Short mmCIF file of C-alpha atoms in Angstrom, two decimals:
data_model
loop_
_atom_site.label_atom_id
_atom_site.label_comp_id
_atom_site.label_asym_id
_atom_site.label_seq_id
_atom_site.Cartn_x
_atom_site.Cartn_y
_atom_site.Cartn_z
CA UNK A 180 -57.89 62.07 -9.50
CA UNK A 181 -55.28 64.27 -10.71
CA UNK A 182 -53.89 61.11 -11.93
CA UNK A 183 -56.81 60.89 -14.18
CA UNK A 184 -55.62 64.01 -15.74
CA UNK A 185 -52.09 62.82 -15.94
CA UNK A 186 -53.02 59.54 -17.44
CA UNK A 187 -54.90 61.14 -20.12
CA UNK A 188 -51.78 61.44 -21.98
CA UNK A 189 -50.93 57.89 -21.84
CA UNK A 190 -54.16 56.73 -23.03
CA UNK A 191 -54.30 59.02 -25.80
CA UNK A 192 -50.90 58.45 -26.37
CA UNK A 193 -51.68 55.73 -28.03
CA UNK A 194 -54.66 54.92 -29.65
CA UNK A 195 -54.17 52.52 -32.08
CA UNK A 196 -50.98 53.59 -32.63
CA UNK A 197 -51.61 57.03 -32.82
CA UNK A 198 -54.32 58.28 -31.59
CA UNK A 199 -53.70 56.64 -30.75
CA UNK A 200 -51.95 59.56 -31.03
CA UNK A 201 -54.36 61.30 -29.69
CA UNK A 202 -54.12 60.64 -27.31
CA UNK A 203 -54.01 59.03 -24.58
CA UNK A 204 -56.80 61.03 -22.76
CA UNK A 205 -59.08 59.29 -20.87
CA UNK A 206 -59.27 58.07 -17.60
CA UNK A 207 -59.34 55.31 -15.38
CA UNK A 208 -59.78 56.31 -11.98
CA UNK A 209 -56.38 56.23 -10.87
CA UNK A 210 -54.80 53.82 -8.75
CA UNK A 211 -53.13 56.54 -6.92
CA UNK A 212 -53.58 55.96 -3.36
CA UNK A 213 -54.37 57.77 -0.38
CA UNK A 214 -56.20 60.90 0.05
CA UNK A 215 -56.52 62.76 3.25
CA UNK A 216 -57.67 59.86 5.27
CA UNK A 217 -55.05 57.51 4.09
CA UNK A 218 -56.34 55.49 1.26
CA UNK A 219 -59.03 53.77 -0.52
CA UNK A 220 -60.70 56.32 -2.62
CA UNK A 221 -60.21 57.02 -6.28
CA UNK A 222 -58.13 60.09 -6.00
CA UNK A 223 -54.91 61.44 -7.34
CA UNK A 224 -51.38 60.86 -6.35
CA UNK A 225 -51.96 62.82 -3.20
CA UNK A 226 -50.27 62.36 0.11
CA UNK A 227 -52.32 61.74 3.21
CA UNK A 228 -52.15 64.48 5.77
CA UNK A 229 -49.12 64.32 8.05
CA UNK A 230 -47.23 61.83 5.90
CA UNK A 231 -43.87 62.62 4.36
CA UNK A 232 -43.80 60.82 1.05
CA UNK A 233 -45.40 58.16 -1.05
CA UNK A 234 -44.40 55.86 -3.87
CA UNK A 235 -46.90 54.45 -6.27
CA UNK A 236 -46.75 51.83 -8.95
CA UNK A 237 -49.57 50.82 -11.25
CA UNK A 238 -49.92 48.64 -14.28
CA UNK A 239 -52.64 49.37 -16.82
CA UNK A 240 -54.01 47.06 -19.45
CA UNK A 241 -56.09 48.99 -21.95
CA UNK A 242 -58.08 47.25 -24.63
CA UNK A 243 -59.46 49.19 -27.57
CA UNK A 244 -62.82 48.26 -28.93
CA UNK A 245 -64.21 50.66 -31.49
CA UNK A 246 -64.63 54.40 -31.22
CA UNK A 247 -67.11 57.24 -31.27
CA UNK A 248 -67.08 59.28 -34.44
CA UNK A 249 -67.61 63.02 -34.72
CA UNK A 250 -71.37 62.56 -34.53
CA UNK A 251 -71.13 60.49 -31.36
CA UNK A 252 -72.02 57.24 -33.09
CA UNK A 253 -70.14 54.18 -31.95
CA UNK A 254 -68.19 52.54 -34.77
CA UNK A 255 -66.55 49.10 -34.59
CA UNK A 256 -62.89 48.46 -35.27
CA UNK A 257 -61.91 46.78 -38.53
CA UNK A 258 -62.49 43.02 -38.65
CA UNK A 259 -59.67 40.99 -37.16
CA UNK A 260 -58.13 43.80 -35.13
CA UNK A 261 -56.84 43.44 -31.58
CA UNK A 262 -55.48 46.67 -30.15
CA UNK A 263 -53.97 46.95 -26.68
CA UNK A 264 -51.77 49.24 -24.72
CA UNK A 265 -49.94 48.41 -21.51
CA UNK A 266 -48.56 51.02 -19.16
CA UNK A 267 -46.36 50.86 -16.11
CA UNK A 268 -46.85 54.03 -14.12
CA UNK A 269 -44.37 55.06 -11.49
CA UNK A 270 -45.22 57.89 -9.15
CA UNK A 271 -43.60 59.65 -6.25
CA UNK A 272 -45.08 62.29 -3.98
CA UNK A 273 -43.17 64.40 -1.47
CA UNK A 274 -44.44 66.72 1.24
CA UNK A 275 -42.92 70.16 0.96
CA UNK A 276 -44.67 71.84 3.88
CA UNK A 277 -47.64 71.22 6.11
CA UNK A 278 -50.07 72.28 3.38
CA UNK A 279 -47.96 71.74 0.27
CA UNK A 280 -46.95 68.65 -1.59
CA UNK A 281 -45.48 67.80 -4.98
CA UNK A 282 -45.46 64.69 -7.12
CA UNK A 283 -44.05 63.26 -10.31
CA UNK A 284 -45.36 60.41 -12.39
CA UNK A 285 -43.68 58.67 -15.29
CA UNK A 286 -45.29 56.03 -17.49
CA UNK A 287 -43.65 53.44 -19.66
CA UNK A 288 -45.85 52.37 -22.54
CA UNK A 289 -46.11 49.23 -24.63
CA UNK A 290 -48.25 49.34 -27.76
CA UNK A 291 -49.43 45.99 -29.05
CA UNK A 292 -51.56 46.18 -32.16
CA UNK A 293 -52.71 43.43 -34.43
CA UNK A 294 -54.70 43.83 -37.57
CA UNK A 295 -55.43 41.17 -40.12
CA UNK A 296 -52.75 42.56 -42.39
CA UNK A 297 -50.09 43.69 -39.95
CA UNK A 298 -48.80 43.49 -36.43
CA UNK A 299 -46.86 45.99 -34.40
CA UNK A 300 -45.28 45.91 -30.96
CA UNK A 301 -43.47 49.02 -29.81
CA UNK A 302 -42.64 50.59 -26.48
CA UNK A 303 -41.25 53.75 -24.99
CA UNK A 304 -41.54 56.35 -22.30
CA UNK A 305 -44.89 58.12 -22.14
CA UNK A 306 -45.58 61.73 -21.26
CA UNK A 307 -44.62 62.59 -17.69
CA UNK A 308 -46.39 64.78 -15.19
CA UNK A 309 -45.22 66.94 -12.31
CA UNK A 310 -47.76 68.35 -9.90
CA UNK A 311 -48.01 70.77 -7.03
CA UNK A 312 -50.90 70.58 -4.59
CA UNK A 313 -52.14 72.87 -1.86
CA UNK A 314 -54.25 71.48 0.98
CA UNK A 315 -56.79 73.97 2.24
CA UNK A 316 -57.15 72.32 5.63
CA UNK A 317 -54.99 71.51 8.63
CA UNK A 318 -56.53 68.46 10.22
CA UNK A 319 -57.99 65.15 9.23
CA UNK A 320 -61.36 65.77 7.64
CA UNK A 321 -62.65 62.22 7.99
CA UNK A 322 -65.18 61.65 10.72
CA UNK A 323 -67.20 58.82 12.12
CA UNK A 324 -70.15 60.89 13.23
CA UNK A 325 -71.44 64.29 12.33
CA UNK A 326 -71.79 66.18 15.57
CA UNK A 327 -71.56 69.69 14.24
CA UNK A 328 -71.59 71.52 10.90
CA UNK A 329 -67.82 71.61 11.06
CA UNK A 330 -67.76 67.85 10.67
CA UNK A 331 -69.23 68.25 7.23
CA UNK A 332 -66.31 70.24 5.91
CA UNK A 333 -64.59 68.40 3.07
CA UNK A 334 -60.90 68.15 2.44
CA UNK A 335 -60.14 70.60 -0.34
CA UNK A 336 -57.10 70.43 -2.56
CA UNK A 337 -56.02 72.84 -5.26
CA UNK A 338 -53.40 71.69 -7.69
CA UNK A 339 -51.45 72.47 -10.82
CA UNK A 340 -50.01 69.80 -13.08
CA UNK A 341 -47.59 70.17 -15.93
CA UNK A 342 -47.53 67.43 -18.54
CA UNK A 343 -44.09 67.14 -20.11
CA UNK A 344 -43.83 65.54 -23.56
CA UNK A 345 -41.28 62.88 -22.70
CA UNK A 346 -43.10 60.33 -24.84
CA UNK A 347 -42.66 59.57 -28.50
CA UNK A 348 -44.99 61.77 -30.53
CA UNK A 349 -45.86 61.97 -34.23
CA UNK A 350 -43.37 64.82 -34.45
CA UNK A 351 -40.38 62.76 -33.39
CA UNK A 352 -38.19 60.64 -35.59
CA UNK A 353 -40.65 57.76 -35.89
CA UNK A 354 -41.66 55.62 -38.82
CA UNK A 355 -45.39 55.43 -38.36
CA UNK A 356 -48.33 55.91 -36.07
CA UNK A 357 -47.73 52.64 -34.25
CA UNK A 358 -44.64 54.04 -32.54
CA UNK A 359 -46.47 56.76 -30.68
CA UNK A 360 -46.44 56.88 -26.87
CA UNK A 361 -47.05 60.58 -26.24
CA UNK A 362 -48.86 63.61 -27.61
CA UNK A 363 -45.90 65.92 -28.01
CA UNK A 364 -47.33 68.97 -26.22
CA UNK A 365 -46.75 70.65 -22.89
CA UNK A 366 -49.99 71.04 -20.99
CA UNK A 367 -50.86 72.85 -17.77
CA UNK A 368 -53.86 71.68 -15.76
CA UNK A 369 -55.46 73.38 -12.81
CA UNK A 370 -57.48 71.12 -10.54
CA UNK A 371 -59.74 71.28 -7.55
CA UNK A 372 -60.49 68.21 -5.48
CA UNK A 373 -63.11 68.05 -2.77
CA UNK A 374 -63.23 64.93 -0.70
CA UNK A 375 -65.29 63.93 2.29
CA UNK A 376 -65.37 60.78 4.36
CA UNK A 377 -68.00 60.05 6.95
CA UNK A 378 -67.23 56.47 7.73
CA UNK A 379 -68.02 54.14 6.22
CA UNK A 380 -68.99 56.39 3.28
CA UNK A 381 -66.86 58.69 1.18
CA UNK A 382 -67.40 60.95 -1.79
CA UNK A 383 -65.20 63.06 -4.01
CA UNK A 384 -65.49 65.64 -6.75
CA UNK A 385 -62.66 66.72 -9.00
CA UNK A 386 -62.75 69.45 -11.60
CA UNK A 387 -59.87 70.19 -13.92
CA UNK A 388 -59.13 72.70 -16.65
CA UNK A 389 -56.15 72.23 -18.90
CA UNK A 390 -54.50 74.30 -21.56
CA UNK A 391 -52.07 72.96 -24.13
CA UNK A 392 -49.19 75.12 -25.22
CA UNK A 393 -48.61 75.91 -28.87
CA UNK A 394 -45.53 74.40 -30.49
CA UNK A 395 -43.73 74.40 -33.80
CA UNK A 396 -43.87 71.32 -35.99
CA UNK A 397 -41.46 70.61 -38.81
CA UNK A 398 -41.75 66.83 -39.01
CA UNK A 399 -44.59 64.30 -39.13
CA UNK A 400 -43.87 60.61 -38.61
CA UNK A 401 -40.24 61.08 -39.51
CA UNK A 402 -40.86 63.11 -42.66
CA UNK A 403 -39.87 66.77 -42.67
CA UNK A 404 -42.71 69.03 -43.74
CA UNK A 405 -43.29 72.74 -44.22
CA UNK A 406 -43.12 74.10 -40.66
CA UNK A 407 -46.29 75.18 -38.92
CA UNK A 408 -47.53 75.97 -35.43
CA UNK A 409 -49.98 73.67 -33.72
CA UNK A 410 -51.99 73.90 -30.55
CA UNK A 411 -54.31 71.32 -29.06
CA UNK A 412 -57.62 72.43 -27.62
CA UNK A 413 -58.53 73.45 -24.11
CA UNK A 414 -59.58 70.62 -21.88
CA UNK A 415 -62.19 70.25 -19.14
CA UNK A 416 -62.73 67.24 -16.96
CA UNK A 417 -65.07 66.43 -14.13
CA UNK A 418 -65.15 63.33 -12.00
CA UNK A 419 -67.45 62.30 -9.20
CA UNK A 420 -67.07 59.24 -7.06
CA UNK A 421 -68.64 57.62 -4.03
CA UNK A 422 -67.43 54.72 -1.97
CA UNK A 423 -68.07 52.47 1.00
CA UNK A 424 -65.41 51.19 3.37
CA UNK A 425 -65.67 47.87 5.13
CA UNK A 426 -63.36 47.29 8.07
CA UNK A 427 -62.07 43.81 8.57
CA UNK A 428 -61.50 42.36 12.02
CA UNK A 429 -57.83 43.17 11.73
CA UNK A 430 -58.83 46.78 11.02
CA UNK A 431 -57.47 46.46 7.54
CA UNK A 432 -60.05 47.92 5.20
CA UNK A 433 -61.71 47.26 1.89
CA UNK A 434 -63.17 50.20 0.02
CA UNK A 435 -65.41 49.87 -2.99
CA UNK A 436 -65.80 53.01 -5.07
CA UNK A 437 -67.86 53.88 -8.12
CA UNK A 438 -66.89 56.80 -10.32
CA UNK A 439 -68.17 58.70 -13.32
CA UNK A 440 -66.01 60.94 -15.43
CA UNK A 441 -66.57 63.33 -18.31
CA UNK A 442 -63.64 64.63 -20.33
CA UNK A 443 -63.78 67.12 -23.18
CA UNK A 444 -61.11 68.66 -25.34
CA UNK A 445 -61.94 71.50 -27.68
CA UNK A 446 -60.80 71.87 -31.27
CA UNK A 447 -57.12 72.59 -31.71
CA UNK A 448 -55.49 75.20 -33.94
CA UNK A 449 -53.00 75.09 -36.80
CA UNK A 450 -51.29 78.38 -37.58
CA UNK A 451 -54.08 80.10 -35.70
CA UNK A 452 -56.87 78.43 -37.66
CA UNK A 453 -59.35 76.17 -35.92
CA UNK A 454 -58.75 72.52 -36.75
CA UNK A 455 -62.22 70.97 -36.96
CA UNK A 456 -60.86 67.43 -37.11
CA UNK A 457 -59.51 67.56 -33.56
CA UNK A 458 -61.23 67.70 -30.18
CA UNK A 459 -63.06 64.90 -28.48
CA UNK A 460 -65.29 63.86 -25.64
CA UNK A 461 -65.27 60.77 -23.49
CA UNK A 462 -67.58 59.74 -20.71
CA UNK A 463 -66.77 56.67 -18.68
CA UNK A 464 -67.61 54.80 -15.51
CA UNK A 465 -65.30 52.97 -13.18
CA UNK A 466 -65.22 50.64 -10.22
CA UNK A 467 -62.35 50.59 -7.75
CA UNK A 468 -61.62 48.02 -5.08
CA UNK A 469 -58.96 49.09 -2.61
CA UNK A 470 -57.36 47.21 0.25
CA UNK A 471 -55.53 49.25 2.88
CA UNK A 472 -53.57 47.98 5.82
CA UNK A 473 -54.56 49.02 9.31
CA UNK A 474 -51.95 51.76 9.46
CA UNK A 475 -52.89 52.87 5.91
CA UNK A 476 -49.27 52.68 4.86
CA UNK A 477 -49.92 50.16 2.13
CA UNK A 478 -52.76 50.37 -0.33
CA UNK A 479 -53.50 47.93 -3.11
CA UNK A 480 -56.04 48.75 -5.78
CA UNK A 481 -57.87 47.07 -8.57
CA UNK A 482 -59.55 49.43 -11.01
CA UNK A 483 -61.85 48.77 -13.92
CA UNK A 484 -62.70 51.68 -16.17
CA UNK A 485 -65.25 51.25 -18.87
CA UNK A 486 -66.25 53.43 -21.80
CA UNK A 487 -69.82 52.73 -22.70
CA UNK A 488 -69.91 51.45 -26.26
CA UNK A 489 -73.11 53.13 -27.27
CA UNK A 490 -74.00 56.17 -29.29
CA UNK A 491 -73.84 59.48 -27.48
CA UNK A 492 -71.27 58.66 -24.78
CA UNK A 493 -68.35 60.24 -26.57
CA UNK A 494 -67.10 61.92 -29.72
CA UNK A 495 -64.05 61.38 -31.87
CA UNK A 496 -62.43 59.07 -29.39
CA UNK A 497 -61.70 55.37 -28.95
CA UNK A 498 -63.79 53.31 -26.56
CA UNK A 499 -61.65 51.26 -24.23
CA UNK A 500 -61.70 49.11 -21.14
CA UNK A 501 -58.86 49.68 -18.73
CA UNK A 502 -57.88 47.28 -15.98
CA UNK A 503 -55.39 48.62 -13.47
CA UNK A 504 -53.49 46.94 -10.70
CA UNK A 505 -51.77 49.31 -8.36
CA UNK A 506 -49.86 49.59 -5.14
CA UNK A 507 -48.94 52.56 -3.00
CA UNK A 508 -46.75 52.92 0.04
CA UNK A 509 -46.86 55.88 2.36
CA UNK A 510 -43.87 57.05 4.40
CA UNK A 511 -44.81 58.67 7.69
CA UNK B 28 -37.86 52.41 4.22
CA UNK B 29 -36.06 55.51 3.30
CA UNK B 30 -33.68 53.44 1.21
CA UNK B 31 -36.56 51.95 -0.74
CA UNK B 32 -37.96 55.41 -1.25
CA UNK B 33 -34.75 56.73 -2.71
CA UNK B 34 -34.27 53.72 -4.95
CA UNK B 35 -37.74 54.28 -6.30
CA UNK B 36 -37.10 57.95 -6.80
CA UNK B 37 -33.88 57.23 -8.70
CA UNK B 38 -35.67 54.76 -10.95
CA UNK B 39 -38.22 57.41 -11.78
CA UNK B 40 -35.52 59.94 -12.60
CA UNK B 41 -33.55 57.49 -14.73
CA UNK B 42 -36.67 56.52 -16.59
CA UNK B 43 -37.39 60.16 -17.25
CA UNK B 44 -33.89 60.78 -18.50
CA UNK B 45 -33.66 57.85 -20.85
CA UNK B 46 -35.58 56.67 -23.79
CA UNK B 47 -35.97 58.10 -27.20
CA UNK B 48 -36.50 61.63 -26.09
CA UNK B 49 -37.20 63.59 -28.22
CA UNK B 50 -37.63 66.66 -30.16
CA UNK B 51 -40.80 67.43 -28.29
CA UNK B 52 -39.08 68.98 -25.32
CA UNK B 53 -37.57 71.69 -27.53
CA UNK B 54 -39.62 71.78 -30.74
CA UNK B 55 -38.05 73.20 -33.87
CA UNK B 56 -39.70 75.29 -36.57
CA UNK B 57 -36.76 75.04 -38.92
CA UNK B 58 -37.55 73.95 -42.45
CA UNK B 59 -35.54 70.77 -42.99
CA UNK B 60 -37.26 69.38 -46.04
CA UNK B 61 -34.77 67.64 -48.32
CA UNK B 62 -33.82 68.93 -51.72
CA UNK B 63 -35.43 66.92 -54.49
CA UNK B 64 -34.16 66.41 -58.01
CA UNK B 65 -36.96 67.39 -60.33
CA UNK B 66 -38.04 64.56 -62.58
CA UNK B 67 -36.64 61.82 -60.38
CA UNK B 68 -38.91 59.01 -59.26
CA UNK B 69 -40.06 58.72 -55.67
CA UNK B 70 -42.57 59.74 -53.05
CA UNK B 71 -41.30 63.21 -52.16
CA UNK B 72 -43.01 66.37 -53.31
CA UNK B 73 -41.73 67.24 -56.77
CA UNK B 74 -40.83 63.69 -57.70
CA UNK B 75 -42.63 61.51 -60.22
CA UNK B 76 -44.78 58.83 -58.66
CA UNK B 77 -44.41 55.28 -59.92
CA UNK B 78 -47.58 53.56 -61.02
CA UNK B 79 -49.30 51.07 -58.74
CA UNK B 80 -52.03 48.49 -59.05
CA UNK B 81 -54.52 47.50 -56.38
CA UNK B 82 -58.03 46.19 -56.09
CA UNK B 83 -60.81 48.41 -54.87
CA UNK B 84 -63.32 47.06 -52.39
CA UNK B 85 -65.70 46.13 -55.20
CA UNK B 86 -63.04 43.84 -56.66
CA UNK B 87 -62.10 46.07 -59.58
CA UNK B 88 -58.40 46.45 -60.44
CA UNK B 89 -57.23 50.05 -60.19
CA UNK B 90 -54.00 51.60 -61.45
CA UNK B 91 -52.73 55.05 -60.66
CA UNK B 92 -52.19 55.85 -64.31
CA UNK B 93 -55.71 54.84 -65.26
CA UNK B 94 -57.12 57.16 -62.63
CA UNK B 95 -54.82 60.01 -63.65
CA UNK B 96 -55.97 59.60 -67.24
CA UNK B 97 -59.47 60.67 -66.31
CA UNK B 98 -58.85 63.24 -63.59
CA UNK B 99 -56.94 66.44 -62.92
CA UNK B 100 -55.31 64.75 -59.96
CA UNK B 101 -55.57 61.77 -57.63
CA UNK B 102 -55.76 62.15 -53.86
CA UNK B 103 -54.75 59.18 -51.73
CA UNK B 104 -55.76 59.11 -48.08
CA UNK B 105 -54.36 56.31 -45.91
CA UNK B 106 -56.87 55.02 -43.38
CA UNK B 107 -56.86 52.47 -40.61
CA UNK B 108 -60.51 53.20 -39.74
CA UNK B 109 -59.62 54.97 -36.51
CA UNK B 110 -61.16 58.07 -34.90
CA UNK B 111 -58.57 60.36 -36.46
CA UNK B 112 -59.09 58.74 -39.86
CA UNK B 113 -62.83 58.98 -39.50
CA UNK B 114 -62.64 62.65 -38.63
CA UNK B 115 -60.39 63.33 -41.60
CA UNK B 116 -62.50 61.31 -44.04
CA UNK B 117 -65.67 62.96 -42.84
CA UNK B 118 -64.05 66.35 -43.41
CA UNK B 119 -62.86 65.33 -46.86
CA UNK B 120 -66.36 64.25 -47.77
CA UNK B 121 -68.10 67.36 -46.53
CA UNK B 122 -65.54 70.11 -47.06
CA UNK B 123 -63.21 69.10 -49.87
CA UNK B 124 -64.69 66.66 -52.35
CA UNK B 125 -67.68 68.78 -53.39
CA UNK B 126 -65.39 71.60 -54.50
CA UNK B 127 -63.13 69.45 -56.68
CA UNK B 128 -65.33 67.28 -58.91
CA UNK B 129 -62.52 66.67 -61.41
CA UNK B 130 -60.22 65.18 -58.80
CA UNK B 131 -60.34 61.48 -57.92
CA UNK B 132 -60.28 60.67 -54.20
CA UNK B 133 -59.12 57.21 -53.18
CA UNK B 134 -58.99 55.96 -49.60
CA UNK B 135 -56.28 53.37 -49.02
CA UNK B 136 -56.99 50.67 -46.42
CA UNK B 137 -53.68 49.12 -45.39
CA UNK B 138 -54.73 47.23 -42.26
CA UNK B 139 -57.53 44.81 -43.00
CA UNK B 140 -55.62 42.54 -45.35
CA UNK B 141 -58.30 41.53 -47.83
CA UNK B 142 -60.78 43.05 -50.22
CA UNK B 143 -63.74 41.61 -48.33
CA UNK B 144 -62.49 42.82 -44.93
CA UNK B 145 -61.74 46.25 -46.36
CA UNK B 146 -65.26 46.41 -47.75
CA UNK B 147 -66.66 45.37 -44.39
CA UNK B 148 -64.68 48.08 -42.58
CA UNK B 149 -65.68 50.63 -45.18
CA UNK B 150 -69.39 49.96 -44.90
CA UNK B 151 -69.50 49.56 -41.12
CA UNK B 152 -67.69 52.86 -40.78
CA UNK B 153 -70.20 54.62 -42.99
CA UNK B 154 -68.11 55.22 -46.09
CA UNK B 155 -69.85 53.06 -48.66
CA UNK B 156 -69.90 56.06 -51.00
CA UNK B 157 -66.09 56.28 -51.09
CA UNK B 158 -63.69 54.56 -53.46
CA UNK B 159 -61.45 52.45 -51.24
CA UNK B 160 -58.35 50.55 -52.30
CA UNK B 161 -57.42 47.37 -50.43
CA UNK B 162 -53.67 47.69 -49.96
CA UNK B 163 -53.42 44.06 -48.94
CA UNK B 164 -49.64 43.80 -48.78
CA UNK B 165 -49.00 47.47 -47.87
CA UNK B 166 -47.28 48.06 -51.20
CA UNK B 167 -48.88 51.48 -51.68
CA UNK B 168 -48.20 52.37 -48.06
CA UNK B 169 -44.53 51.54 -48.53
CA UNK B 170 -44.35 53.27 -51.90
CA UNK B 171 -45.29 56.61 -50.35
CA UNK B 172 -43.76 55.89 -46.92
CA UNK B 173 -47.19 56.68 -45.56
CA UNK B 174 -48.92 56.08 -42.26
CA UNK B 175 -52.27 56.82 -40.72
CA UNK B 176 -53.66 60.11 -42.05
CA UNK B 177 -51.07 60.57 -44.78
CA UNK B 178 -52.53 62.45 -47.72
CA UNK B 179 -50.87 62.27 -51.12
CA UNK B 180 -51.76 64.40 -54.14
CA UNK B 181 -50.53 63.35 -57.58
CA UNK B 182 -51.25 65.48 -60.62
CA UNK B 183 -52.00 64.27 -64.13
CA UNK B 184 -48.29 64.26 -65.01
CA UNK B 185 -47.66 61.84 -62.11
CA UNK B 186 -45.88 64.52 -60.08
CA UNK B 187 -46.30 64.30 -56.32
CA UNK B 188 -47.68 67.63 -55.13
CA UNK B 189 -48.29 66.76 -51.49
CA UNK B 190 -47.32 63.97 -49.13
CA UNK B 191 -48.02 64.75 -45.48
CA UNK B 192 -50.59 64.40 -42.72
CA UNK B 193 -54.09 65.64 -43.51
CA UNK B 194 -54.28 67.84 -40.44
CA UNK B 195 -57.21 70.27 -40.95
CA UNK B 196 -57.35 69.89 -44.74
CA UNK B 197 -56.14 73.40 -45.48
CA UNK B 198 -52.95 72.24 -47.16
CA UNK B 199 -54.89 69.80 -49.34
CA UNK B 200 -57.25 72.56 -50.46
CA UNK B 201 -54.35 74.85 -51.29
CA UNK B 202 -52.72 72.18 -53.42
CA UNK B 203 -55.92 71.30 -55.25
CA UNK B 204 -56.77 74.95 -55.83
CA UNK B 205 -53.35 75.34 -57.44
CA UNK B 206 -54.04 72.71 -60.06
CA UNK B 207 -54.05 74.07 -63.62
#
């Protein structure tokens, strides 16, 4: 799920071209693979216990369909518009010690926007994320039967993620909002992930708090302006998920997971003043189907994340559907 | 498998090191605005704005000069009916327009491509009370080298006083409060 946090950038990164610039913030339950038991749930780019490394690749197709305004009312896009963003996300996780692991994820973003009066197709690197996770447990926390209170203990992870503005932001040398693939700010997120599997069921809870770092701005969409300092708002995200695993005869497994996520970002600041036009909220649901091989070394995922296009489910944010195809491989 | 792992890792690093990166990694606060020759024609602050003609969403022809003739200044806001635009326009309506009754505010729709589609977007977005120009061929957009959220202020002598992102509206208020 930390991936949810990391992906936020990408999504926002583009919103119609800019917001599209805003970015990128939302979430599709990530396609990141394996959690402590070796795969299947909708968690972050987190290594299974006792494995050495993992590579992950995922392709997102995000379709924009209206937005919530400041009052939480859902507003349609202009007539004749077709707004999409595609992302190829590459991730790598490495075990550092028995309880420590680190990961990096890098997205490449394609913006494809069509309005009645104009079309735009641009691409570029998105904002990248590096993460460090601590596992507060030593053994596998997945059980088949609860025989004692100890069997109820979840796997607990505590992590920190730094988003690095490697994407193209409004403050780069760009021509217009359609070129945007990143937000342009460093952000530090602290996360806690609790995960428990009692086969065939699993459940997870992730809570994250992120702070954006203030930066100087002297250019907007390629035009130099009077310099100012800008800071995006603090961010809170919570995600809950529950899943069921079905074991095939070959002992390969299929896991179906449902998730609900709530993301909020507070108002930002310009030269220390509150910027009332920024900040947002997005609530979304997701379904994840994961196939894992018997040894849990390969995991394939199909994710559908849906923002409910009704009043009251978000504020100041685009409503999108995100389809993700992903694959992870674990090195033991 | 270790070979595959390293290849993947290298791809990630190369991807991170390439691309159009970017001033964002080391942001600058240096003022790099270009010098402008006073009285020249153009879109930069201090230059004289050329006239333009466009239709509003009610089908009426509108020229910049005709609007300047009846107002202390004209404010152009470029919208693509997105969340950011909506937030800005809502703020303009509630926090700026009431304090400047002698200024004309025009929203410029540069994405819908027709007067009827611009009117549809305007009304479905809840801005039927605004004056919206249908910039069908993006001529006004190009004239001011604008993009989503760009806010342009032109005074009654056709001088461009502001041409930048709306942000929180503070800069717009400062410019309008400085009008004679």
